[in-house]
Coordinates of C-alpha atoms in Angstrom, one line a residue:
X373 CA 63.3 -42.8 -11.3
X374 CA 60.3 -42.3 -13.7
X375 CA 60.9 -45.7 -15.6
X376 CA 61.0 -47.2 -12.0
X377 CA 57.2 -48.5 -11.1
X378 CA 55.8 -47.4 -8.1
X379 CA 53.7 -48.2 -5.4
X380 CA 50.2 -48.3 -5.4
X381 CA 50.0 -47.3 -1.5
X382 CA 52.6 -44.3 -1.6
X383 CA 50.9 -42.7 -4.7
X384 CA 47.4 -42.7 -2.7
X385 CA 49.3 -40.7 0.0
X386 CA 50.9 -38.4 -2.0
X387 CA 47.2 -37.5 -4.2
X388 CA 45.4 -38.5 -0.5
X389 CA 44.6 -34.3 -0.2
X390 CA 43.4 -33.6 -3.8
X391 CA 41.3 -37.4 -3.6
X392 CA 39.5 -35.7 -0.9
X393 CA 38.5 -32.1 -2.8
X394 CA 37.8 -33.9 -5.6
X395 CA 35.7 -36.8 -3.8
X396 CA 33.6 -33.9 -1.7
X397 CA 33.8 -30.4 -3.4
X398 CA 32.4 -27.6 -1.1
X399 CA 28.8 -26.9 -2.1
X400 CA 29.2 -23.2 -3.5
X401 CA 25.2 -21.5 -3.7
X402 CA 24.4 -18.3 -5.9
X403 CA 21.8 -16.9 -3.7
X404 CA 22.6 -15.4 -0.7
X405 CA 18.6 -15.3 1.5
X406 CA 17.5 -18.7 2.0
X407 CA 14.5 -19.2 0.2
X408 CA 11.8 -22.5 0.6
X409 CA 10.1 -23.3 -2.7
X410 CA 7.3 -21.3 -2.2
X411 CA 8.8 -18.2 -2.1
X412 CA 11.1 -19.5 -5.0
X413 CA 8.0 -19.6 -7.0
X414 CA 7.0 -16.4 -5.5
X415 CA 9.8 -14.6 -7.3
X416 CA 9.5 -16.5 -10.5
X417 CA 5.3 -15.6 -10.8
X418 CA 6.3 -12.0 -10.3
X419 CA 9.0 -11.7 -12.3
X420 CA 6.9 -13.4 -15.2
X421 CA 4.1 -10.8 -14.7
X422 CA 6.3 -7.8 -14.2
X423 CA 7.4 -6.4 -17.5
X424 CA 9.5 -3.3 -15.3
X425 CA 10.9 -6.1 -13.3
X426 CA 11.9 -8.0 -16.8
X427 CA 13.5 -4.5 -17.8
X428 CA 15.4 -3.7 -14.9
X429 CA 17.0 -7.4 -14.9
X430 CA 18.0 -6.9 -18.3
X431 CA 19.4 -3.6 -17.7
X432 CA 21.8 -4.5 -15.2
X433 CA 22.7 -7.4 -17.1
X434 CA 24.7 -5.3 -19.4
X435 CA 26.9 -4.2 -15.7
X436 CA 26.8 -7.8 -13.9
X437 CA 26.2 -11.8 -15.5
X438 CA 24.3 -12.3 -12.2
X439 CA 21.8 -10.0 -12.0
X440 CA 18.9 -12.1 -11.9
X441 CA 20.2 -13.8 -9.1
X442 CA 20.9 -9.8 -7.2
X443 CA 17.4 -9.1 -7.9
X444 CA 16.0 -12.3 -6.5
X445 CA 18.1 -11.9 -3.4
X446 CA 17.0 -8.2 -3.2
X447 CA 13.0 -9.3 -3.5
X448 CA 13.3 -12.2 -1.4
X449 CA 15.0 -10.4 1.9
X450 CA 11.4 -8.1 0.6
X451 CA 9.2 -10.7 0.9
X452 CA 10.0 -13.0 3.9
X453 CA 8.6 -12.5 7.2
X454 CA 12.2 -13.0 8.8
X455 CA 15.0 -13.3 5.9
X456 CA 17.7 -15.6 6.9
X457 CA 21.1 -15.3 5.4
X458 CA 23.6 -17.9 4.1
X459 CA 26.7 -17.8 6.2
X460 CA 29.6 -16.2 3.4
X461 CA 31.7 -19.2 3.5
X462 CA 29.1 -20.9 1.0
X463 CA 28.6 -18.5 -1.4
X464 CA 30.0 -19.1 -4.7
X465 CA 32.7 -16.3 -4.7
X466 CA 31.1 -14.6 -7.9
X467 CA 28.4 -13.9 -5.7
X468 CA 30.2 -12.3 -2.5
X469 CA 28.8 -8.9 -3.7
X470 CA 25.3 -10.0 -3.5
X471 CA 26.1 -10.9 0.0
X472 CA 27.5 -7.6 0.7
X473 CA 24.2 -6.3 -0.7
X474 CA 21.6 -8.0 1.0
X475 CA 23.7 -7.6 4.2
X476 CA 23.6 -4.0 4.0
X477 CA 19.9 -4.1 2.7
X478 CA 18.8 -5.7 5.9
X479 CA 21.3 -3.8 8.5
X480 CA 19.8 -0.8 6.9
X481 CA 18.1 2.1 9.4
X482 CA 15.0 2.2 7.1
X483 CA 14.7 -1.6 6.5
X484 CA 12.3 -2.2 9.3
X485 CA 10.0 0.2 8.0
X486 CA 10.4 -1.5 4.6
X487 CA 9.8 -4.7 5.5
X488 CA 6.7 -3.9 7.4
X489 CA 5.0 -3.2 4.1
X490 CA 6.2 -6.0 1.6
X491 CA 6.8 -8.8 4.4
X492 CA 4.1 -11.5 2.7
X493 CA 2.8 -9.3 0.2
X494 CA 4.4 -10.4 -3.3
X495 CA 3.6 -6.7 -5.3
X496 CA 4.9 -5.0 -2.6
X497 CA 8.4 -6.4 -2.6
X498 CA 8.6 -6.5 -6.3
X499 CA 7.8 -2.4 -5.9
X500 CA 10.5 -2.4 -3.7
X501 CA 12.8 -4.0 -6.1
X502 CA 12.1 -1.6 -9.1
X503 CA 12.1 1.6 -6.2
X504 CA 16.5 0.4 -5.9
X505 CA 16.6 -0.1 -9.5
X506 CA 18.9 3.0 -10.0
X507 CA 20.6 2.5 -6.4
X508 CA 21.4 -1.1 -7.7
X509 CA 22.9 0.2 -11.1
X510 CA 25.1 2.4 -9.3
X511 CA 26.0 0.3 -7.0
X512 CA 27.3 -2.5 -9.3
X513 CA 29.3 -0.1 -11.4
X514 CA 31.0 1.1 -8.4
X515 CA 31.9 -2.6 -7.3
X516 CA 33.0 -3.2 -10.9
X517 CA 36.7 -4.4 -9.7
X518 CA 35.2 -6.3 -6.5
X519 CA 32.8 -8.2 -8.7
X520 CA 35.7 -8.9 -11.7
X521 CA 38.4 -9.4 -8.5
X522 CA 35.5 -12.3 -6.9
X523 CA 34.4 -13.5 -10.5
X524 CA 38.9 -14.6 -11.2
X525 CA 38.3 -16.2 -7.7
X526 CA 35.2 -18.2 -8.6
X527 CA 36.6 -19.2 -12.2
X528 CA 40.3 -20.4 -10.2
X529 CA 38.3 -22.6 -7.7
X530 CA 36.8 -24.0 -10.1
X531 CA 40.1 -24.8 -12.0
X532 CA 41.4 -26.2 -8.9
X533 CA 38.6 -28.2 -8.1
X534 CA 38.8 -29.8 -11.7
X535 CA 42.2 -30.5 -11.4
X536 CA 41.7 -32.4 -7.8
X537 CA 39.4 -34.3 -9.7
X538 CA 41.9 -35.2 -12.5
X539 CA 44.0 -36.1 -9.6
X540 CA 41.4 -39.1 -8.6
X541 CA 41.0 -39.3 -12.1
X542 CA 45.0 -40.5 -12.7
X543 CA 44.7 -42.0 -9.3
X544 CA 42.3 -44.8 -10.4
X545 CA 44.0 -45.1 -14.2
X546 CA 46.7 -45.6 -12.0
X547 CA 45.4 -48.3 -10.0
X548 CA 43.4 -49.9 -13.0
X549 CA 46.9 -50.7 -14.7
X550 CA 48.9 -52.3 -11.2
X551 CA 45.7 -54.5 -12.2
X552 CA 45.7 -56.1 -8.1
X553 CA 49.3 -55.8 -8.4
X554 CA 50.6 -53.1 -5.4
X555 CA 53.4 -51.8 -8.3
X556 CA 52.4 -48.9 -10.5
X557 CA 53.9 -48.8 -14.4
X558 CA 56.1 -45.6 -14.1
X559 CA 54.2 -43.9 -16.8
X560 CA 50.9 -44.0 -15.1
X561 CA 53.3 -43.1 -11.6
X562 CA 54.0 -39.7 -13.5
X563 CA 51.0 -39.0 -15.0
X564 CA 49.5 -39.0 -11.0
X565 CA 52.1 -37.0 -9.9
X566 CA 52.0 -34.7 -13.0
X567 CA 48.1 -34.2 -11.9
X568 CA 48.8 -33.8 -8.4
X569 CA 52.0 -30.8 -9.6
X570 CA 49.0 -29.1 -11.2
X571 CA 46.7 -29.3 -8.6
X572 CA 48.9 -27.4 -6.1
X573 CA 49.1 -24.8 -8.7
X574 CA 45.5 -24.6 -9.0
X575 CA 45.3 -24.9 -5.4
X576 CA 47.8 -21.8 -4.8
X577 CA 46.4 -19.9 -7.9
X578 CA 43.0 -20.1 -6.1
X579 CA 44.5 -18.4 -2.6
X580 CA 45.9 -16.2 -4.7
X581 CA 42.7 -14.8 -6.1
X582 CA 40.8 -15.5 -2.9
X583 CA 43.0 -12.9 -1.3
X584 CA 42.9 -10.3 -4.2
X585 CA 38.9 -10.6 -4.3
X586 CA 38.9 -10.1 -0.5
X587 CA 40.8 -7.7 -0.2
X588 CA 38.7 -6.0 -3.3
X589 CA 35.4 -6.7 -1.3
X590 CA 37.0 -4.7 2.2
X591 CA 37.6 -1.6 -0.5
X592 CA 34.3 -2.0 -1.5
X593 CA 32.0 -2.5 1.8
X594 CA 31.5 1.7 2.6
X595 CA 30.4 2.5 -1.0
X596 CA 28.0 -0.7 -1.0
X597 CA 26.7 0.4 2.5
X598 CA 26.3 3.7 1.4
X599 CA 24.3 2.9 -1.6
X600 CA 22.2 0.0 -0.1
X601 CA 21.0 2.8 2.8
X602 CA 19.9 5.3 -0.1
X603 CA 18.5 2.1 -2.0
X604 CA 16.6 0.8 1.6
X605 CA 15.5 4.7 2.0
X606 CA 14.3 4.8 -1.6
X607 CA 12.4 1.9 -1.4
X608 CA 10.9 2.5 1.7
X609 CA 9.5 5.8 0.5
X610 CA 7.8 4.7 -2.3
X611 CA 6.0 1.8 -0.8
X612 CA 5.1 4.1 1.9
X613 CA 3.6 6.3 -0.7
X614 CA 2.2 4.1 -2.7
X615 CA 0.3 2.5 0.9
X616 CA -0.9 5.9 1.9
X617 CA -2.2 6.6 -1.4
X618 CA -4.0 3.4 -1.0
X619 CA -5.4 4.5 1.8
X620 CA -6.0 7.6 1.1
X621 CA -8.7 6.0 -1.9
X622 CA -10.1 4.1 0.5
X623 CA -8.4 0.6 -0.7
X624 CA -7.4 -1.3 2.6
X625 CA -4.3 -3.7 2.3
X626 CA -6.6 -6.8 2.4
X627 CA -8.1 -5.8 -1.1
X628 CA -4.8 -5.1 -2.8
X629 CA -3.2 -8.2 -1.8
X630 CA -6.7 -10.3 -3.1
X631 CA -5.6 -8.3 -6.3
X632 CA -4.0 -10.3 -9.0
X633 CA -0.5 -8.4 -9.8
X634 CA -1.5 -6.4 -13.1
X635 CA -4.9 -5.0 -12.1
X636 CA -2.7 -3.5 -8.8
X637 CA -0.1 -2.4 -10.8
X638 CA -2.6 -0.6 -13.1
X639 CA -4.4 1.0 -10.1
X640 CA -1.1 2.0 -8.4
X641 CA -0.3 3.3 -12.0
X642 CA -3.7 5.2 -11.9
X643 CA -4.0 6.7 -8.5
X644 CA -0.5 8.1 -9.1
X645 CA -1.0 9.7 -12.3
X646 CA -4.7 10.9 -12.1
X647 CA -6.2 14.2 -12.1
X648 CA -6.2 14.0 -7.9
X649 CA -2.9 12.2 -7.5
X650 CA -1.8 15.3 -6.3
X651 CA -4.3 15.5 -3.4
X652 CA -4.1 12.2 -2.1
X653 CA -3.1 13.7 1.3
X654 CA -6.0 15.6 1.6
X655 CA -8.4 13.1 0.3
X656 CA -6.9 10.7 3.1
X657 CA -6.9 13.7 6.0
X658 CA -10.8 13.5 5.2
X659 CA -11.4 10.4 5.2
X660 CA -9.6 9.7 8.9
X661 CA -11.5 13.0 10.3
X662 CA -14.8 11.2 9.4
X663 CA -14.3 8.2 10.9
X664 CA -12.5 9.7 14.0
X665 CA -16.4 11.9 14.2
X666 CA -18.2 8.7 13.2
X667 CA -16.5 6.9 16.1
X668 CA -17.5 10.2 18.9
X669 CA -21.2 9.9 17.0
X670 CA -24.2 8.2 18.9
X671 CA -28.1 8.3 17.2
X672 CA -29.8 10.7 19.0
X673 CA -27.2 12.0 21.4
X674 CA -27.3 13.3 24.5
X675 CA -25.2 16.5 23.8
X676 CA -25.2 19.8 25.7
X677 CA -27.1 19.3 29.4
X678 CA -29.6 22.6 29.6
X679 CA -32.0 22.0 31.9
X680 CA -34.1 19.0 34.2
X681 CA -37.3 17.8 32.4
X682 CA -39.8 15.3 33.0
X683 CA -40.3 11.8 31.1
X684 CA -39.8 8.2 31.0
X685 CA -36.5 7.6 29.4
X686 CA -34.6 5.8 32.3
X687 CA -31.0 6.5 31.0
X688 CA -31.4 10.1 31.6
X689 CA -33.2 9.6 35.1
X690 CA -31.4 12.1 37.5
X691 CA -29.1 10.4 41.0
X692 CA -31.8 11.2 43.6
X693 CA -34.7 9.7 41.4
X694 CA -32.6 6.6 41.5
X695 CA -31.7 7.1 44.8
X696 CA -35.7 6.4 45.6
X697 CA -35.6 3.1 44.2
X698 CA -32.9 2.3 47.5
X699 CA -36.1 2.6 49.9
X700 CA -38.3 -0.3 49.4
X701 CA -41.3 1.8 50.6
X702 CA -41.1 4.1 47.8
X703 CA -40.4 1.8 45.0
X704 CA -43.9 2.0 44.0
X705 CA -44.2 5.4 43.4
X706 CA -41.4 5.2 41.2
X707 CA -43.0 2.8 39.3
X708 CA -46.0 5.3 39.1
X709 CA -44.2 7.9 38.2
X710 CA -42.4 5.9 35.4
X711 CA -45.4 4.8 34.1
X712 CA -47.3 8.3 33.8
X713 CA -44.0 9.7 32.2
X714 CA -43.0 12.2 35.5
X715 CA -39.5 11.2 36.0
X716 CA -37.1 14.0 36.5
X717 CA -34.6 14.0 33.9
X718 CA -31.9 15.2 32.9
X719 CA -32.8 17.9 29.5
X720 CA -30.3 18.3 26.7
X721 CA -29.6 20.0 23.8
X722 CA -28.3 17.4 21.4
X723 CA -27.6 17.1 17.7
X724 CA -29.7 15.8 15.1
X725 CA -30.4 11.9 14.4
X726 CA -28.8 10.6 11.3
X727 CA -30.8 10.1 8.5
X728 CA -31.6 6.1 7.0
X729 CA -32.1 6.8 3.3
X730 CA -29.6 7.4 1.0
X731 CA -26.3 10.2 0.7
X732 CA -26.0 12.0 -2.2
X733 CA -23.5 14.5 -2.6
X734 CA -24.1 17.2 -5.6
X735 CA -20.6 18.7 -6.2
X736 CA -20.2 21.9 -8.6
X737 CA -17.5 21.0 -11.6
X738 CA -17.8 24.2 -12.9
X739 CA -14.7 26.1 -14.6
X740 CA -14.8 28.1 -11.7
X741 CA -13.8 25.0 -9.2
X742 CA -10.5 24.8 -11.0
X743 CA -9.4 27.9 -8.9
X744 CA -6.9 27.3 -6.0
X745 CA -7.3 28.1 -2.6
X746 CA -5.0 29.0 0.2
X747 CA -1.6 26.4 0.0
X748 CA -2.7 25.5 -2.9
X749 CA -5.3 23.1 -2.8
X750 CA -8.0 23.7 -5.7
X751 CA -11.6 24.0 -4.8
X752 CA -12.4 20.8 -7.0
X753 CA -9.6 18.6 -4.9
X754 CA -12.0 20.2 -1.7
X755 CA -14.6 19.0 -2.5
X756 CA -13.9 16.0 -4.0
X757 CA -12.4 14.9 -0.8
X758 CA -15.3 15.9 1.3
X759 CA -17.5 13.7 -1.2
X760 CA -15.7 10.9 -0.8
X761 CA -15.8 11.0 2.7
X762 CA -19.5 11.1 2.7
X763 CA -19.1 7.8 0.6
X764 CA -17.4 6.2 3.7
X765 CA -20.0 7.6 5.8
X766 CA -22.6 6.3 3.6
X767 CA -21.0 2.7 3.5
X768 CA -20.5 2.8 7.6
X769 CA -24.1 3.1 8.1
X770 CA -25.0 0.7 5.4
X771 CA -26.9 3.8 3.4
X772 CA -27.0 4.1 -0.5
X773 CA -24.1 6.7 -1.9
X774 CA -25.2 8.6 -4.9
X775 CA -22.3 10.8 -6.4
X776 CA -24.0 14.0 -8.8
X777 CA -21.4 15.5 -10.8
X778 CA -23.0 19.2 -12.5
X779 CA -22.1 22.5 -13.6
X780 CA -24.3 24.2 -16.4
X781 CA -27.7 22.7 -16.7
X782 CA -27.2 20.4 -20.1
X783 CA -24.1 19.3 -17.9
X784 CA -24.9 16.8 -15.0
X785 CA -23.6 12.9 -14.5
X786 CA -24.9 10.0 -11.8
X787 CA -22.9 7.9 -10.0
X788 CA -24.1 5.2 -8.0
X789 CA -22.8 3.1 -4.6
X790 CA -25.5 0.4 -3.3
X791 CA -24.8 0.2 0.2
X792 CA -24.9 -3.6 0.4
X793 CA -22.4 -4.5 -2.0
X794 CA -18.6 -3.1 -1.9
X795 CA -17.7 0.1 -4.0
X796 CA -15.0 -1.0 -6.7
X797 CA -12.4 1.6 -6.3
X798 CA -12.1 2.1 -10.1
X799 CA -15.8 3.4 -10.2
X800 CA -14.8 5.1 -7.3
X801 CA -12.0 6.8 -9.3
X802 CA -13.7 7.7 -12.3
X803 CA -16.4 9.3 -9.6
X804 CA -13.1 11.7 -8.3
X805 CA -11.8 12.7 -11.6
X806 CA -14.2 13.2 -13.6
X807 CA -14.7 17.0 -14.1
X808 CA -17.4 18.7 -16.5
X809 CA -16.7 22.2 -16.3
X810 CA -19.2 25.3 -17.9
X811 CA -21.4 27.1 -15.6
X812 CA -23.4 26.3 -12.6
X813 CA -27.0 25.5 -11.8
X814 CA -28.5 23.9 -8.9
X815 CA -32.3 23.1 -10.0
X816 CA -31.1 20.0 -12.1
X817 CA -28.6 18.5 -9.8
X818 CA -31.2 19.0 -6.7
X819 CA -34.0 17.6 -8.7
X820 CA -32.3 14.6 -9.6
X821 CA -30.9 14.1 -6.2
X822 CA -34.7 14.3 -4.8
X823 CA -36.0 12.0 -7.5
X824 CA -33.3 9.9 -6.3
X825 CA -34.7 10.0 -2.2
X826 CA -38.6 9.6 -3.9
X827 CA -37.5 6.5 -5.9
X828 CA -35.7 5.1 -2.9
X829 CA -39.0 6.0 -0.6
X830 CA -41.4 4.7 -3.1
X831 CA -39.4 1.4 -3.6
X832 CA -37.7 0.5 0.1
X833 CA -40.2 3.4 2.3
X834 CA -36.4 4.4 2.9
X835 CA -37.3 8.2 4.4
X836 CA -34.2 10.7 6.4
X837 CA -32.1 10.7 3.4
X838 CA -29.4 13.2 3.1
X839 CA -28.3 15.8 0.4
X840 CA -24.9 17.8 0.4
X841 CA -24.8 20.5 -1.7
X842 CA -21.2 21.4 -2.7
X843 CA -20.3 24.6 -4.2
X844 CA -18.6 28.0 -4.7
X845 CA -21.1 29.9 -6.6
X846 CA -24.9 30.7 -6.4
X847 CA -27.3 31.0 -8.8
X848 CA -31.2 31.5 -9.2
X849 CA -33.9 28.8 -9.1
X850 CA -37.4 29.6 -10.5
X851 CA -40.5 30.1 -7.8
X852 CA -42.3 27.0 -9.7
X853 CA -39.2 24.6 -8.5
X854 CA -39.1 25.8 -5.2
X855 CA -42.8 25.6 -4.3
X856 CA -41.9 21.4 -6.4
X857 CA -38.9 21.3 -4.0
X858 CA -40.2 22.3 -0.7
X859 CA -43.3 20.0 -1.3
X860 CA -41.1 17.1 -2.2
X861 CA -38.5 17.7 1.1
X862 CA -41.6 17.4 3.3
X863 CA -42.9 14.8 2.1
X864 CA -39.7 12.7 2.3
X865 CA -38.4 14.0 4.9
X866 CA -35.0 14.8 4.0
X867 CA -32.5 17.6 4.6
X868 CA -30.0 19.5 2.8
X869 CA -26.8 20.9 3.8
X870 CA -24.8 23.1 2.0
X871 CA -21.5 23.3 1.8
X872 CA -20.1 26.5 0.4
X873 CA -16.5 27.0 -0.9
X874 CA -14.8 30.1 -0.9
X875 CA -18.0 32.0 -2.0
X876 CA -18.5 35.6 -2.1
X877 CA -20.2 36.9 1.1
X878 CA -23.4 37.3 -0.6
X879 CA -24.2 33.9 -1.8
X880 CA -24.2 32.9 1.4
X881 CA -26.0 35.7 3.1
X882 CA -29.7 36.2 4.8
X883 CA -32.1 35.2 2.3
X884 CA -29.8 34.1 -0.6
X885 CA -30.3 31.2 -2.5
X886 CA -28.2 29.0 -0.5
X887 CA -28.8 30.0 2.7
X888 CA -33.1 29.7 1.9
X889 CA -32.5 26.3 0.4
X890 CA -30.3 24.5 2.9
X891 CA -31.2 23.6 6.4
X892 CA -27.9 23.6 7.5
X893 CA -25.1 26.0 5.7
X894 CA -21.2 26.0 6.4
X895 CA -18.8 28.1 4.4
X896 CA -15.2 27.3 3.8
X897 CA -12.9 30.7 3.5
X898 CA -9.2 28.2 4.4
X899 CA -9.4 25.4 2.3
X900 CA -6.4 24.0 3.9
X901 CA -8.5 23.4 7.3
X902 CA -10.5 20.0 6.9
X903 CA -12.2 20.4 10.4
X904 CA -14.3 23.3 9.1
X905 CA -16.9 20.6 8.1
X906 CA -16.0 17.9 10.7
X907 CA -19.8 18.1 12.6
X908 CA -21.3 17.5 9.2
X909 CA -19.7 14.1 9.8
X910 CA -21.7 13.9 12.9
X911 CA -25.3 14.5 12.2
X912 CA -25.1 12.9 9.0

């Protein structure tokens, strides 16, 4: 039967099902979040710039060939403002597992809360990435067989794809040698039907493996959910961390995404290791109970109602005063009255106006300020984060921040915020942590912080600046400098509040130091209450 020729038209039936695998294989893809180009590029920018990234990809390259392609997956279902899924039938079966992964990534509980933080915002997602990096390295060892079980699969369809192709392949040899004849020489007959023999082999091989790496994936669905909730969970945390330490320094999500990648990473890097990292909470806490009094603060406020008075100012006018100007007979007299200033009004007890020159916050670095407190929280972490609220304050009102660092007297350093420019956040960092330590005294640090207000008056006739004295000791100043001080404070017309932090009784008492200089003086006994000082955020 072999030596017999056949024909052309019967052989094309018979190889008619591997012609068509071979003429149209099924497009197989490696990724399984559909991704546009730009967000293509997206991934490849970050993963050039991210050395940790780099690392990570390279460690789980030693577990899993694809790797690069999990960790692109992982980013991009990140990044995306809605990540959309390839349907599983199209995945290359070598990457089924990613599937899994991302799958469980995004049905997640703590995905949404993810997402809300790295959707658009390149750094972010990447953080997330490297945040699963140990969730992903388990995770592929425990879906070692799955992965080996899909990676036979994808190897044996592509065996059986190659040998439909050598099946068209014979096919047109085949039909080369009838040469427009419709018989086929009975050696190129065979050689067809040989292909086409081994092509169902392939073909049943593949199934074969299909089912074995299926049923491998089923086994291995509840440890990948598992893992991918703890590795959505981690993930979440730490860009949640990493946005409220933002905040907490003042840096508002607009700047950080304007931030090329490594000057981020290096203030992330920064604001997590620092001296105050660990007070990040607090430094935030201060910074929202400022605004929250900036927002109930009005210049010259109407406060506490005492009394009725008489004057002009029409938004205090009491109801039957107004009720005058109903009669059209009397609506002269009310404009008498008006004019000679006899209105009854309402009289009030309200707090003082803010001041228009600068803020400048003198805050004690002595060794002593390295004490804790109640819960923990160290006198210098206080009152750092009451300075740095000032420095929103300052900014909010468009006034100049000045920053005075001191302890002994040889000890003192200046840091300055214009309030028409922005205040870079690294200058506002080495402001926080720097820390001089030795003793304390107040007669430089005041003195500089008043040559500051005269400069500012001489230059700008910028008056109503503000000083905040920040301590937890007292000491002596000589009779020369307060006579200097007193003169200078009337002249300029600025005030100074003190703020005294868990201080003996008597530094704070009738006609101490502190209590002589300062025209307003708080003490703070429970560091862990930030509202002890909240109306200092009113009145300045």
């Amino acid at each position: 039967m072999d030596d017999e020729p056949e024909r052309l038209d019967a052989l094309t039936r018979q190889a008619g099902r591997w012609l068509a695998l071979s003429a149209a294989p099924a497009e197989r893809h490696t990724t399984a979040v559909v991704a546009g180009p730009y967000d293509r590029v997206a991934w490849r920018d970050v993963y050039a710039r991210s050395a940790a990234l780099r690392e990570l990809s390279a460690q789980l390259l030693t577990r899993h060939a694809h790797a690069p392609d999990l960790l692109a997956d992982v980013f991009l279902c990140a990044y995306q403002a809605a990540p959309r899924l390839r349907e599983r039938a199209v995945m290359a079966p070598s990457h089924l597992v990613h599937h899994q992964v991302v799958t469980a990534l995004t049905q997640s509980p703590d995905f949404a809360a993810l997402h809300r933080e790295t959707a658009g915002d390149a750094y972010a997602a990447a953080m997330a990435v490297l945040a699963q990096g140990s969730a992903l390295r388990g995770l592929l060892e425990r879906s070692r067989e799955a992965r080996e079980r899909t990676g036979r699969a994808d190897r044996a369809r592509q065996e059986a794809e190659a040998a439909a192709t050598a099946v068209g392949e014979a096919l047109r040899q085949a039909a080369e040698e009838a040469d427009g004849q419709e018989e086929v020489p009975a050696p190129a007959a065979a050689a067809v039907r040989r292909a086409a023999e081994a092509a169902r082999e392939a073909e049943e091989s593949a199934r074969r493996e299909d089912g074995a790496a299926a049923r491998a994936m089923a086994a291995a669905v509840p440890g990948i959910r598992s893992a991918a909730r703890n590795a959505a969970s981690a993930a979440a945390e730490a860009v949640r961390q990493e946005a409220a330490l933002m905040r907490a320094w003042g840096v508002d999500a607009g700047e950080t995404e304007r931030m090329p990648f490594e000057e981020r990473a290096r203030l992330a890097e920064r604001l997590r290791s620092g001296r105050l990292a660990r007070w990040a909470e607090l430094i935030g806490r201060f910074r929202q109970m400022a605004a929250g009094e900036r927002a109930r603060k009005v210049e010259h406020a109407t406060g506490e109602l005492v009394g009725v008075t008489l004057g002009d100012d029409l938004s205090r006018v009491i109801p039957s005063e107004l009720a005058v100007l109903g009669v059209p007979e009397l609506r002269a007299v009310f404009a008498a009255r008006y004019a000679a200033g006899e209105l009854m009004l309402y009289d009030s007890r309200g707090e003082q106006g803010t001041g228009k020159g600068a803020v400048i916050a003198c805050v004690d670095t002595s060794h002593s300020m390295y004490a804790e407190g109640p819960g923990g929280i160290t006198r210098e972490a206080w009152s750092k984060a009451c300075a740095l609220a000032l420095l929103d304050q300052a900014r909010h009102a468009g006034r100049d921040f000045v920053g005075i660092l001191f302890s002994a007297a040889d000890k003192l350093q200046v840091f300055r915020f214009p309030g028409d420019r922005p205040a870079p956040v690294t200058d506002v960092l080495d402001f926080a942590e720097t820390f001089l330590g030795g003793g304390t005294d107040f007669q430089r640090p005041l003195g500089t912080a008043a040559k500051i207000l005269e400069e500012e008056f001489d230059s700008a006739s910028r008056a109503r600046g503000d000083i905040v004295l920040i301590t937890d000791d007292a000491c002596e100043v000589s009779e020369n400098w307060t006579r200097l001080w007193n003169e200078i404070k009337r002249r300029l017309d600025f005030r100074l509040f003190g703020v005294a932090i868990a201080t003996p009784d008597t530094a704070t008492a009738s006609g101490s130091v502190l209590e002589t200089l300062c025209d307003n003086l708080r003490t703070v006994d429970d560091l862990t209450d930030v509202h002890t000082t909240a109306d200092l955020f009113r009145v300045i």
